mmCIF file of C-alpha atoms and ligand atoms in Angstrom:
data_model
loop_
_atom_site.group_PDB
_atom_site.id
_atom_site.type_symbol
_atom_site.label_atom_id
_atom_site.label_comp_id
_atom_site.label_asym_id
_atom_site.label_seq_id
_atom_site.Cartn_x
_atom_site.Cartn_y
_atom_site.Cartn_z
ATOM 1 C CA MET I 5 0.189 0.309 0.125
ATOM 2 C CA SER I 6 1.337 3.008 -1.493
ATOM 3 C CA VAL I 7 1.120 5.975 0.971
ATOM 4 C CA GLU I 8 0.262 9.176 0.134
ATOM 5 C CA GLN I 9 3.005 12.185 0.732
ATOM 6 C CA ALA I 10 2.510 15.647 1.366
ATOM 7 C CA PRO I 11 4.263 17.723 -1.233
ATOM 8 C CA VAL I 12 7.084 19.947 0.219
ATOM 9 C CA GLN I 13 9.363 22.805 -0.875
ATOM 10 C CA ARG I 14 12.081 24.539 -0.214
ATOM 11 C CA ALA I 15 10.863 27.021 1.384
ATOM 12 C CA ASP I 16 9.348 24.880 3.829
ATOM 13 C CA PHE I 17 12.997 24.537 5.220
ATOM 14 C CA ASP I 18 12.744 28.326 6.492
ATOM 15 C CA GLN I 19 9.103 26.882 7.987
ATOM 16 C CA VAL I 20 10.229 23.876 10.090
ATOM 17 C CA MET I 21 13.594 23.573 10.246
ATOM 18 C CA VAL I 22 15.777 24.633 12.586
ATOM 19 C CA PRO I 23 17.576 28.052 10.799
ATOM 20 C CA ASN I 24 21.548 26.531 11.194
ATOM 21 C CA TYR I 25 21.776 25.576 7.700
ATOM 22 C CA SER I 26 21.451 27.210 4.572
ATOM 23 C CA PRO I 27 20.385 24.573 2.062
ATOM 24 C CA ALA I 28 20.658 25.298 -2.116
ATOM 25 C CA ALA I 29 17.339 26.589 -3.730
ATOM 26 C CA PHE I 30 16.638 23.000 -5.520
ATOM 27 C CA ILE I 31 15.933 19.963 -3.588
ATOM 28 C CA PRO I 32 17.609 16.842 -4.623
ATOM 29 C CA VAL I 33 14.875 14.026 -5.360
ATOM 30 C CA ARG I 34 16.820 11.328 -7.373
ATOM 31 C CA GLY I 35 20.486 10.467 -7.598
ATOM 32 C CA GLU I 36 21.890 7.464 -9.893
ATOM 33 C CA GLY I 37 26.175 6.968 -10.202
ATOM 34 C CA SER I 38 27.378 10.793 -10.524
ATOM 35 C CA ARG I 39 23.883 12.662 -11.809
ATOM 36 C CA VAL I 40 21.501 13.657 -9.392
ATOM 37 C CA TRP I 41 18.100 14.976 -10.788
ATOM 38 C CA ASP I 42 15.757 17.810 -8.805
ATOM 39 C CA GLN I 43 12.246 18.441 -8.020
ATOM 40 C CA SER I 44 11.858 20.183 -11.520
ATOM 41 C CA GLY I 45 13.525 17.026 -13.109
ATOM 42 C CA ARG I 46 16.699 18.614 -13.662
ATOM 43 C CA GLU I 47 19.711 16.726 -13.642
ATOM 44 C CA LEU I 48 22.996 18.036 -12.339
ATOM 45 C CA VAL I 49 26.846 16.311 -12.350
ATOM 46 C CA ASP I 50 27.502 15.470 -8.787
ATOM 47 C CA PHE I 51 30.773 16.616 -7.925
ATOM 48 C CA ALA I 52 30.590 17.261 -3.925
ATOM 49 C CA GLY I 53 29.816 13.617 -3.341
ATOM 50 C CA GLY I 54 27.673 14.670 -0.054
ATOM 51 C CA ILE I 55 30.573 16.058 1.313
ATOM 52 C CA ALA I 56 32.891 13.440 0.238
ATOM 53 C CA VAL I 57 30.765 10.773 1.659
ATOM 54 C CA ASN I 58 29.065 9.205 -1.704
ATOM 55 C CA ALA I 59 32.336 7.116 -2.443
ATOM 56 C CA LEU I 60 30.467 4.938 -4.912
ATOM 57 C CA GLY I 61 27.715 7.636 -6.002
ATOM 58 C CA HIS I 62 24.472 7.749 -5.700
ATOM 59 C CA ALA I 63 22.618 3.920 -5.503
ATOM 60 C CA HIS I 64 25.483 1.793 -6.572
ATOM 61 C CA PRO I 65 24.130 -1.109 -7.156
ATOM 62 C CA ALA I 66 26.523 -3.391 -4.421
ATOM 63 C CA LEU I 67 25.344 -1.048 -2.288
ATOM 64 C CA VAL I 68 21.348 -1.228 -3.173
ATOM 65 C CA LYS I 69 21.525 -4.928 -2.362
ATOM 66 C CA ALA I 70 23.862 -5.009 0.915
ATOM 67 C CA LEU I 71 21.084 -2.471 2.415
ATOM 68 C CA THR I 72 17.973 -3.979 1.156
ATOM 69 C CA GLU I 73 19.510 -7.469 2.058
ATOM 70 C CA GLN I 74 20.129 -6.483 5.562
ATOM 71 C CA ALA I 75 17.148 -4.480 5.623
ATOM 72 C CA ASN I 76 14.937 -7.918 5.220
ATOM 73 C CA THR I 77 17.378 -9.487 7.944
ATOM 74 C CA LEU I 78 18.184 -7.552 10.685
ATOM 75 C CA TRP I 79 18.084 -3.496 11.667
ATOM 76 C CA HIS I 80 19.251 -3.196 15.093
ATOM 77 C CA VAL I 81 20.479 -4.767 18.393
ATOM 78 C CA SER I 82 21.776 -2.383 20.079
ATOM 79 C CA ASN I 83 25.054 -2.792 22.136
ATOM 80 C CA VAL I 84 23.969 -5.571 24.507
ATOM 81 C CA PHE I 85 24.288 -7.758 21.777
ATOM 82 C CA THR I 86 27.102 -8.360 18.840
ATOM 83 C CA ASN I 87 25.770 -8.364 15.426
ATOM 84 C CA GLU I 88 27.519 -10.309 11.903
ATOM 85 C CA PRO I 89 27.872 -7.223 9.756
ATOM 86 C CA ALA I 90 29.914 -4.651 13.017
ATOM 87 C CA LEU I 91 31.788 -8.114 12.978
ATOM 88 C CA ARG I 92 32.881 -8.566 9.498
ATOM 89 C CA LEU I 93 33.300 -5.134 9.068
ATOM 90 C CA ALA I 94 35.921 -4.566 11.765
ATOM 91 C CA ARG I 95 37.878 -7.657 10.272
ATOM 92 C CA LYS I 96 38.172 -6.075 6.826
ATOM 93 C CA LEU I 97 39.708 -2.808 8.588
ATOM 94 C CA VAL I 98 41.447 -4.833 10.951
ATOM 95 C CA GLU I 99 43.250 -6.721 7.769
ATOM 96 C CA ALA I 100 43.361 -3.363 5.478
ATOM 97 C CA THR I 101 45.026 -0.979 8.063
ATOM 98 C CA PHE I 102 47.397 -0.457 10.977
ATOM 99 C CA ALA I 103 44.820 -0.953 13.306
ATOM 100 C CA GLU I 104 43.714 -4.531 15.683
ATOM 101 C CA ARG I 105 40.560 -3.199 17.331
ATOM 102 C CA ALA I 106 37.635 -1.288 16.031
ATOM 103 C CA PHE I 107 34.993 0.939 17.708
ATOM 104 C CA PHE I 108 32.264 2.203 15.775
ATOM 105 C CA CYS I 109 29.205 4.869 16.084
ATOM 106 C CA ASN I 110 27.658 7.243 13.874
ATOM 107 C CA SER I 111 29.686 9.842 12.548
ATOM 108 C CA GLY I 112 32.924 11.585 12.240
ATOM 109 C CA ALA I 113 32.467 13.773 15.447
ATOM 110 C CA GLU I 114 31.699 10.870 17.323
ATOM 111 C CA ALA I 115 34.676 9.022 16.041
ATOM 112 C CA ASN I 116 36.955 11.968 16.593
ATOM 113 C CA GLU I 117 35.055 12.439 20.085
ATOM 114 C CA ALA I 118 35.971 8.571 20.902
ATOM 115 C CA ALA I 119 39.848 9.201 20.129
ATOM 116 C CA PHE I 120 39.928 12.346 22.059
ATOM 117 C CA LYS I 121 38.156 10.275 25.124
ATOM 118 C CA LEU I 122 40.607 7.135 24.650
ATOM 119 C CA ALA I 123 43.653 9.595 23.956
ATOM 120 C CA ARG I 124 42.350 11.049 27.874
ATOM 121 C CA ARG I 125 41.702 7.995 28.989
ATOM 122 C CA VAL I 126 45.504 6.173 27.989
ATOM 123 C CA GLY I 127 47.168 9.565 29.297
ATOM 124 C CA TYR I 128 45.012 9.236 32.617
ATOM 125 C CA ASP I 129 45.535 5.611 33.369
ATOM 126 C CA ARG I 130 49.259 5.358 32.521
ATOM 127 C CA PHE I 131 50.741 9.005 33.506
ATOM 128 C CA GLY I 132 47.613 10.442 35.800
ATOM 129 C CA PRO I 133 45.951 13.460 35.638
ATOM 130 C CA ASP I 134 48.409 16.333 34.151
ATOM 131 C CA LYS I 135 48.707 13.960 31.239
ATOM 132 C CA HIS I 136 45.743 15.319 29.252
ATOM 133 C CA GLU I 137 46.924 18.250 27.064
ATOM 134 C CA ILE I 138 45.588 17.981 23.247
ATOM 135 C CA ILE I 139 47.329 19.445 20.667
ATOM 136 C CA ALA I 140 45.175 20.355 17.083
ATOM 137 C CA THR I 141 46.425 22.691 14.465
ATOM 138 C CA VAL I 142 45.034 25.940 13.325
ATOM 139 C CA ASN I 143 41.697 25.825 11.031
ATOM 140 C CA SER I 144 41.515 22.220 11.648
ATOM 141 C CA PHE I 145 37.921 20.633 11.941
ATOM 142 C CA HIS I 146 36.804 17.475 13.885
ATOM 143 C CA GLY I 147 33.333 17.611 14.013
ATOM 144 C CA ARG I 148 30.251 19.891 15.935
ATOM 145 C CA THR I 149 30.608 18.208 19.147
ATOM 146 C CA LEU I 150 31.570 20.760 22.207
ATOM 147 C CA PHE I 151 35.104 18.135 22.379
ATOM 148 C CA THR I 152 35.268 18.393 18.602
ATOM 149 C CA VAL I 153 34.912 21.886 18.239
ATOM 150 C CA SER I 154 36.879 22.426 21.177
ATOM 151 C CA VAL I 155 39.863 20.470 19.429
ATOM 152 C CA GLY I 156 39.020 21.677 16.006
ATOM 153 C CA GLY I 157 40.871 25.609 15.331
ATOM 154 C CA GLN I 158 38.084 27.775 14.383
ATOM 155 C CA PRO I 159 36.690 29.894 17.031
ATOM 156 C CA LYS I 160 34.095 30.884 14.519
ATOM 157 C CA TYR I 161 32.636 26.783 15.455
ATOM 158 C CA SER I 162 33.504 26.855 19.211
ATOM 159 C CA ASP I 163 32.761 30.111 20.237
ATOM 160 C CA GLY I 164 29.744 31.218 21.999
ATOM 161 C CA PHE I 165 29.008 28.452 23.895
ATOM 162 C CA GLY I 166 29.731 28.677 27.101
ATOM 163 C CA PRO I 167 33.179 27.269 28.532
ATOM 164 C CA LYS I 168 35.196 24.941 26.068
ATOM 165 C CA ILE I 169 36.734 21.910 26.841
ATOM 166 C CA THR I 170 39.738 23.199 28.414
ATOM 167 C CA GLY I 171 43.382 21.787 27.577
ATOM 168 C CA ILE I 172 43.485 21.827 24.436
ATOM 169 C CA SER I 173 46.568 24.290 22.186
ATOM 170 C CA HIS I 174 46.561 25.140 18.452
ATOM 171 C CA VAL I 175 49.572 25.120 16.661
ATOM 172 C CA PRO I 176 49.740 26.442 12.708
ATOM 173 C CA TYR I 177 49.685 23.084 10.355
ATOM 174 C CA ASN I 178 52.414 21.901 8.568
ATOM 175 C CA ASP I 179 55.024 23.808 11.013
ATOM 176 C CA LEU I 180 56.762 21.130 12.530
ATOM 177 C CA GLU I 181 58.358 23.968 14.907
ATOM 178 C CA ALA I 182 55.383 25.085 16.563
ATOM 179 C CA LEU I 183 54.666 21.095 17.353
ATOM 180 C CA LYS I 184 57.827 20.976 18.772
ATOM 181 C CA ALA I 185 57.771 24.346 20.715
ATOM 182 C CA GLN I 186 54.419 23.341 21.898
ATOM 183 C CA ILE I 187 54.327 19.787 22.752
ATOM 184 C CA SER I 188 55.233 18.581 26.159
ATOM 185 C CA ASP I 189 55.085 15.448 29.060
ATOM 186 C CA ARG I 190 51.003 16.715 29.311
ATOM 187 C CA THR I 191 50.498 16.220 26.362
ATOM 188 C CA CYS I 192 48.541 13.003 25.656
ATOM 189 C CA ALA I 193 48.164 13.616 21.761
ATOM 190 C CA VAL I 194 48.072 15.467 18.843
ATOM 191 C CA VAL I 195 45.650 15.237 16.299
ATOM 192 C CA ILE I 196 46.388 15.863 12.207
ATOM 193 C CA GLU I 197 44.170 15.661 9.182
ATOM 194 C CA PRO I 198 46.397 14.674 6.695
ATOM 195 C CA ILE I 199 44.512 16.749 4.083
ATOM 196 C CA GLN I 200 42.819 19.695 5.860
ATOM 197 C CA GLY I 201 39.232 19.302 4.228
ATOM 198 C CA GLU I 202 37.255 21.842 5.404
ATOM 199 C CA SER I 203 39.812 24.669 5.369
ATOM 200 C CA GLY I 204 41.071 24.578 2.244
ATOM 201 C CA VAL I 205 41.926 21.134 1.065
ATOM 202 C CA VAL I 206 45.876 21.165 2.134
ATOM 203 C CA PRO I 207 47.839 18.445 2.474
ATOM 204 C CA ALA I 208 50.327 17.257 4.843
ATOM 205 C CA ASP I 209 54.255 18.029 4.408
ATOM 206 C CA GLN I 210 55.637 14.622 4.317
ATOM 207 C CA ALA I 211 58.222 16.341 6.624
ATOM 208 C CA TYR I 212 55.288 17.288 8.905
ATOM 209 C CA LEU I 213 53.679 13.819 9.274
ATOM 210 C CA GLU I 214 57.037 12.200 9.897
ATOM 211 C CA GLY I 215 58.340 14.659 12.407
ATOM 212 C CA ALA I 216 55.132 14.909 14.308
ATOM 213 C CA ARG I 217 54.712 11.248 14.800
ATOM 214 C CA LYS I 218 58.647 11.431 16.230
ATOM 215 C CA LEU I 219 57.930 13.797 18.735
ATOM 216 C CA CYS I 220 54.428 11.915 19.528
ATOM 217 C CA ASP I 221 57.255 9.168 20.565
ATOM 218 C CA GLU I 222 59.602 11.544 22.440
ATOM 219 C CA HIS I 223 56.656 12.823 24.613
ATOM 220 C CA ASP I 224 54.876 9.460 25.059
ATOM 221 C CA ALA I 225 51.618 10.976 23.405
ATOM 222 C CA LEU I 226 49.267 9.403 20.914
ATOM 223 C CA LEU I 227 49.374 10.481 17.205
ATOM 224 C CA ILE I 228 45.768 10.544 16.045
ATOM 225 C CA PHE I 229 44.636 11.282 12.521
ATOM 226 C CA ASP I 230 41.676 12.204 11.562
ATOM 227 C CA GLU I 231 40.351 10.688 8.369
ATOM 228 C CA VAL I 232 37.068 11.133 8.095
ATOM 229 C CA GLN I 233 37.636 13.297 5.005
ATOM 230 C CA THR I 234 40.546 11.960 3.917
ATOM 231 C CA GLY I 235 39.844 7.754 4.724
ATOM 232 C CA VAL I 236 38.329 4.917 2.686
ATOM 233 C CA GLY I 237 40.111 5.741 -0.792
ATOM 234 C CA ARG I 238 40.184 9.650 -1.199
ATOM 235 C CA THR I 239 43.074 10.411 -1.431
ATOM 236 C CA GLY I 240 43.940 6.821 -3.880
ATOM 237 C CA SER I 241 45.000 4.822 -0.700
ATOM 238 C CA LEU I 242 43.000 3.510 1.538
ATOM 239 C CA TYR I 243 44.069 5.548 3.958
ATOM 240 C CA ALA I 244 45.773 8.350 3.438
ATOM 241 C CA TYR I 245 48.418 7.443 6.152
ATOM 242 C CA GLN I 246 48.904 4.595 4.114
ATOM 243 C CA HIS I 247 50.338 7.412 1.174
ATOM 244 C CA TYR I 248 52.658 8.606 3.490
ATOM 245 C CA GLY I 249 54.106 5.779 5.373
ATOM 246 C CA VAL I 250 53.265 7.145 9.036
ATOM 247 C CA VAL I 251 51.239 5.532 10.436
ATOM 248 C CA PRO I 252 49.089 6.817 13.908
ATOM 249 C CA ASP I 253 48.150 5.465 17.112
ATOM 250 C CA ILE I 254 44.491 6.014 16.310
ATOM 251 C CA LEU I 255 42.997 6.564 13.331
ATOM 252 C CA THR I 256 39.200 8.091 12.722
ATOM 253 C CA SER I 257 37.046 6.947 9.611
ATOM 254 C CA ALA I 258 33.519 8.246 8.674
ATOM 255 C CA LYS I 259 32.081 10.080 5.966
ATOM 256 C CA SER I 260 33.399 7.435 2.703
ATOM 257 C CA LEU I 261 33.082 4.335 4.710
ATOM 258 C CA GLY I 262 29.396 4.407 4.585
ATOM 259 C CA GLY I 263 29.163 5.535 1.279
ATOM 260 C CA GLY I 264 25.865 7.612 2.586
ATOM 261 C CA PHE I 265 24.500 5.172 5.053
ATOM 262 C CA PRO I 266 26.039 7.044 8.553
ATOM 263 C CA ILE I 267 28.532 5.412 10.214
ATOM 264 C CA GLY I 268 32.539 6.439 11.890
ATOM 265 C CA ALA I 269 34.962 3.930 13.177
ATOM 266 C CA MET I 270 37.302 4.593 14.936
ATOM 267 C CA LEU I 271 40.307 1.900 15.216
ATOM 268 C CA THR I 272 43.655 1.757 17.439
ATOM 269 C CA THR I 273 45.836 -0.873 18.601
ATOM 270 C CA THR I 274 45.122 -3.856 20.891
ATOM 271 C CA THR I 275 47.064 -2.254 23.527
ATOM 272 C CA LEU I 276 45.421 1.265 23.538
ATOM 273 C CA ALA I 277 41.527 -0.188 23.253
ATOM 274 C CA SER I 278 42.226 -1.723 26.679
ATOM 275 C CA HIS I 279 41.766 1.136 28.035
ATOM 276 C CA LEU I 280 38.294 1.491 27.051
ATOM 277 C CA ALA I 281 36.948 -0.999 29.308
ATOM 278 C CA VAL I 282 33.374 -1.828 29.638
ATOM 279 C CA GLY I 283 31.099 0.742 30.077
ATOM 280 C CA THR I 284 33.970 3.645 29.726
ATOM 281 C CA HIS I 285 32.051 4.659 26.237
ATOM 282 C CA GLY I 286 29.456 3.992 24.258
ATOM 283 C CA THR I 287 26.806 4.718 21.978
ATOM 284 C CA THR I 288 22.798 2.955 20.876
ATOM 285 C CA TYR I 289 23.447 2.685 17.822
ATOM 286 C CA GLY I 290 27.434 2.494 16.809
ATOM 287 C CA GLY I 291 27.769 -0.524 15.017
ATOM 288 C CA ASN I 292 24.446 -1.718 13.592
ATOM 289 C CA PRO I 293 23.763 -3.797 10.978
ATOM 290 C CA LEU I 294 22.319 -1.615 8.494
ATOM 291 C CA GLY I 295 25.438 0.836 8.564
ATOM 292 C CA CYS I 296 27.984 -2.048 8.850
ATOM 293 C CA ALA I 297 26.759 -4.235 6.035
ATOM 294 C CA VAL I 298 26.461 -1.408 3.834
ATOM 295 C CA ALA I 299 30.614 -0.522 5.067
ATOM 296 C CA CYS I 300 31.414 -3.618 3.805
ATOM 297 C CA ALA I 301 30.387 -3.265 0.377
ATOM 298 C CA VAL I 302 32.259 -0.120 0.551
ATOM 299 C CA LEU I 303 35.365 -1.247 1.349
ATOM 300 C CA ASP I 304 34.747 -4.394 -0.643
ATOM 301 C CA VAL I 305 34.459 -1.973 -3.678
ATOM 302 C CA VAL I 306 36.663 0.541 -3.062
ATOM 303 C CA ASN I 307 39.634 -1.761 -1.334
ATOM 304 C CA THR I 308 40.888 -3.154 -4.569
ATOM 305 C CA PRO I 309 44.037 -2.286 -6.767
ATOM 306 C CA ARG I 310 41.705 -1.264 -9.453
ATOM 307 C CA THR I 311 39.436 0.823 -7.588
ATOM 308 C CA LEU I 312 43.133 2.443 -5.646
ATOM 309 C CA ALA I 313 44.166 2.841 -9.093
ATOM 310 C CA GLY I 314 41.341 4.380 -10.918
ATOM 311 C CA ILE I 315 40.998 7.471 -8.018
ATOM 312 C CA LYS I 316 44.641 8.195 -9.142
ATOM 313 C CA ALA I 317 43.916 7.929 -13.086
ATOM 314 C CA ARG I 318 41.039 10.188 -11.921
ATOM 315 C CA HIS I 319 42.801 12.743 -10.248
ATOM 316 C CA GLU I 320 44.803 13.185 -13.363
ATOM 317 C CA ARG I 321 41.797 13.975 -15.281
ATOM 318 C CA PHE I 322 40.611 16.332 -13.296
ATOM 319 C CA LYS I 323 43.912 18.363 -12.349
ATOM 320 C CA ALA I 324 44.836 18.968 -16.130
ATOM 321 C CA ARG I 325 41.754 19.948 -17.173
ATOM 322 C CA LEU I 326 41.121 22.323 -13.852
ATOM 323 C CA GLU I 327 44.615 23.658 -14.054
ATOM 324 C CA ARG I 328 43.604 24.874 -17.965
ATOM 325 C CA ILE I 329 40.138 26.275 -16.628
ATOM 326 C CA GLY I 330 42.486 28.061 -14.175
ATOM 327 C CA GLN I 331 45.028 29.485 -16.641
ATOM 328 C CA GLN I 332 42.423 30.381 -19.190
ATOM 329 C CA TYR I 333 40.509 32.239 -17.235
ATOM 330 C CA GLY I 334 42.621 33.660 -14.738
ATOM 331 C CA VAL I 335 40.588 32.064 -11.526
ATOM 332 C CA PHE I 336 42.957 29.796 -9.830
ATOM 333 C CA SER I 337 46.155 30.243 -8.720
ATOM 334 C CA GLN I 338 46.697 26.790 -8.091
ATOM 335 C CA VAL I 339 44.668 23.067 -7.554
ATOM 336 C CA ARG I 340 46.017 20.716 -4.887
ATOM 337 C CA GLY I 341 45.358 17.662 -3.064
ATOM 338 C CA LEU I 342 45.463 13.631 -3.772
ATOM 339 C CA GLY I 343 42.890 11.528 -5.038
ATOM 340 C CA LEU I 344 39.267 12.375 -5.549
ATOM 341 C CA LEU I 345 39.636 15.253 -2.825
ATOM 342 C CA ILE I 346 40.869 18.641 -4.764
ATOM 343 C CA GLY I 347 40.935 21.870 -4.006
ATOM 344 C CA CYS I 348 41.466 24.976 -6.587
ATOM 345 C CA VAL I 349 42.799 27.780 -4.867
ATOM 346 C CA LEU I 350 41.622 31.111 -5.876
ATOM 347 C CA ALA I 351 43.237 33.767 -7.406
ATOM 348 C CA ASP I 352 43.931 36.887 -5.766
ATOM 349 C CA ALA I 353 41.483 38.793 -7.933
ATOM 350 C CA TRP I 354 38.276 35.989 -7.127
ATOM 351 C CA LYS I 355 39.536 35.825 -3.233
ATOM 352 C CA GLY I 356 36.347 34.544 -0.944
ATOM 353 C CA LYS I 357 34.532 34.383 -3.819
ATOM 354 C CA ALA I 358 34.040 30.432 -3.804
ATOM 355 C CA ARG I 359 30.166 30.877 -2.748
ATOM 356 C CA ASP I 360 29.553 32.709 -6.366
ATOM 357 C CA VAL I 361 31.605 30.074 -7.854
ATOM 358 C CA LEU I 362 29.218 27.449 -6.908
ATOM 359 C CA ASP I 363 26.209 29.117 -7.197
ATOM 360 C CA ALA I 364 27.417 29.675 -11.193
ATOM 361 C CA ALA I 365 28.350 25.887 -11.495
ATOM 362 C CA GLU I 366 24.734 24.826 -10.075
ATOM 363 C CA LYS I 367 23.027 26.924 -12.382
ATOM 364 C CA GLU I 368 25.331 25.209 -15.371
ATOM 365 C CA GLY I 369 24.069 22.284 -13.961
ATOM 366 C CA VAL I 370 27.088 20.655 -11.624
ATOM 367 C CA MET I 371 27.582 20.595 -7.692
ATOM 368 C CA VAL I 372 30.641 21.308 -6.161
ATOM 369 C CA LEU I 373 31.873 22.143 -2.799
ATOM 370 C CA GLN I 374 33.643 25.242 -1.496
ATOM 371 C CA ALA I 375 36.914 24.716 0.982
ATOM 372 C CA GLY I 376 36.615 28.099 2.926
ATOM 373 C CA PRO I 377 35.581 31.593 1.032
ATOM 374 C CA ASP I 378 38.858 31.205 -1.430
ATOM 375 C CA VAL I 379 39.151 27.064 -2.339
ATOM 376 C CA VAL I 380 36.302 25.698 -4.652
ATOM 377 C CA ARG I 381 36.719 21.705 -4.090
ATOM 378 C CA PHE I 382 36.128 18.542 -5.590
ATOM 379 C CA ALA I 383 35.313 15.325 -3.978
ATOM 380 C CA PRO I 384 33.357 13.245 -6.305
ATOM 381 C CA SER I 385 32.258 9.694 -6.700
ATOM 382 C CA LEU I 386 35.389 8.020 -6.593
ATOM 383 C CA VAL I 387 34.033 5.908 -9.414
ATOM 384 C CA ILE I 388 33.164 8.463 -11.350
ATOM 385 C CA GLU I 389 33.091 7.653 -15.388
ATOM 386 C CA ASP I 390 35.494 9.729 -17.455
ATOM 387 C CA ALA I 391 32.296 10.590 -19.168
ATOM 388 C CA ASP I 392 30.978 12.346 -16.251
ATOM 389 C CA ILE I 393 34.066 13.919 -15.372
ATOM 390 C CA ASP I 394 33.870 15.431 -19.307
ATOM 391 C CA GLU I 395 30.482 16.471 -19.108
ATOM 392 C CA GLY I 396 30.830 18.032 -15.250
ATOM 393 C CA LEU I 397 33.970 19.906 -15.957
ATOM 394 C CA ASP I 398 32.524 21.485 -19.527
ATOM 395 C CA ARG I 399 29.415 22.588 -17.550
ATOM 396 C CA PHE I 400 31.995 23.982 -14.827
ATOM 397 C CA GLU I 401 33.544 25.425 -17.455
ATOM 398 C CA ARG I 402 30.770 27.157 -18.603
ATOM 399 C CA ALA I 403 29.826 28.228 -15.474
ATOM 400 C CA VAL I 404 33.617 30.408 -15.179
ATOM 401 C CA ALA I 405 33.131 31.816 -18.787
ATOM 402 C CA ARG I 406 30.389 33.149 -17.868
ATOM 403 C CA LEU I 407 31.392 34.180 -14.385
ATOM 404 C CA THR I 408 34.541 35.828 -15.319
ATOM 405 C CA GLN I 409 32.860 37.684 -18.304
ATOM 406 C CA ALA I 410 30.086 39.035 -16.057
HETATM 407 C C1 PLP P 16 38.293 15.617 8.869
HETATM 408 C C2 PLP P 16 36.718 16.008 9.613
HETATM 409 N N1 PLP P 16 36.533 15.194 10.837
HETATM 410 C C3 PLP P 16 35.393 15.476 11.467
HETATM 411 C C4 PLP P 16 34.260 15.465 10.682
HETATM 412 C C5 PLP P 16 33.136 15.939 10.991
HETATM 413 O O1 PLP P 16 32.138 14.731 10.743
HETATM 414 P P1 PLP P 16 30.399 14.635 10.803
HETATM 415 O O2 PLP P 16 29.912 15.504 10.057
HETATM 416 O O3 PLP P 16 30.412 13.573 10.567
HETATM 417 O O4 PLP P 16 30.453 14.663 12.399
HETATM 418 C C6 PLP P 16 34.363 16.639 9.121
HETATM 419 C C7 PLP P 16 33.456 16.758 8.423
HETATM 420 O O5 PLP P 16 33.472 17.314 7.625
HETATM 421 C C8 PLP P 16 35.826 16.087 9.172
HETATM 422 O O6 PLP P 16 36.073 16.620 7.250
#
């Protein structure tokens, strides 16, 4: 029996939703691969990927199959019981990474919350209450809970909510000397995004991550890599730490892990995991069968030499064309990033206008992202077809041409 659905419009958002977002004027209603259709039937090429989430595009057959099979089998049992998809997913992650243990949750912020709590707990258990300081980087982003905005290096997200979590300091990104000056025996953890995603797609320098690893070891501090945005193939390696060859103590993953189904994971070693004993941390939905079944299917598709090599090839295709567009219209000073996390840095004359580029792109039928006011970001499906890349970039070029000729 089909239930009649009441018609809704974008205007309803302003009447019934908390106004903490400012969504686009159109409402996407259907997606297939790297194409999305809105309420009016207009088709768009999707280079936004739900902010680096839809790793296999929309309605990928393997994910639809995993989700519907699981939906017909078992949805939820809570963590009073374990479940088969969660155990399968943990095995896959442990086999594919440095990690020996997994904790599942529902988002990137929750994965980081677990990571920060674990780091503080380890410091407390091993060295006492003074070892609780966390060093993060300026302009970092780790989520929107109070702990994660306190660790994130952006006051615009953390100010105005009363007292923050204390014991957190911020040092400039990619600045090893600054980290060296700040780290001490009170430091329980250093947290780094291998590529700063939200604030401009800024890749870490090799020497920076290597140096951070060394400093952490010297000060008995844990190295946390926030791979919420860079994880699950996004950079062309399963995780960015594998690209750099620098192994963290704790890694957080979300976004692409579920390919659009909410799931997060904190990965770590057996020794560190032992500090989160029964009752110390938890979540009702974390590791639910639906999310874990989908994530297993995502990993099965992404973690193959063919898919990972394909991501690197797609990077080259994007980069070459974006550099050409940048030069021809004088809009970009640099195209940077790894794999399919690409940032186009706006040239001086276009600084602060990333939103205008997004709006112009949408009008031409292509969805892109910004990463701060000065960077246009691309985070498409990891298996996007070449034809979709070319068509989307044709549209993007038309948008840039229109904007620069206006
Ligand atoms: C690096 C990083 N960490 C954490 C988060 C927060 O993830 P979520 O929005 O799923 O809580 C994000 C989201 O953009 C992110 O990019």
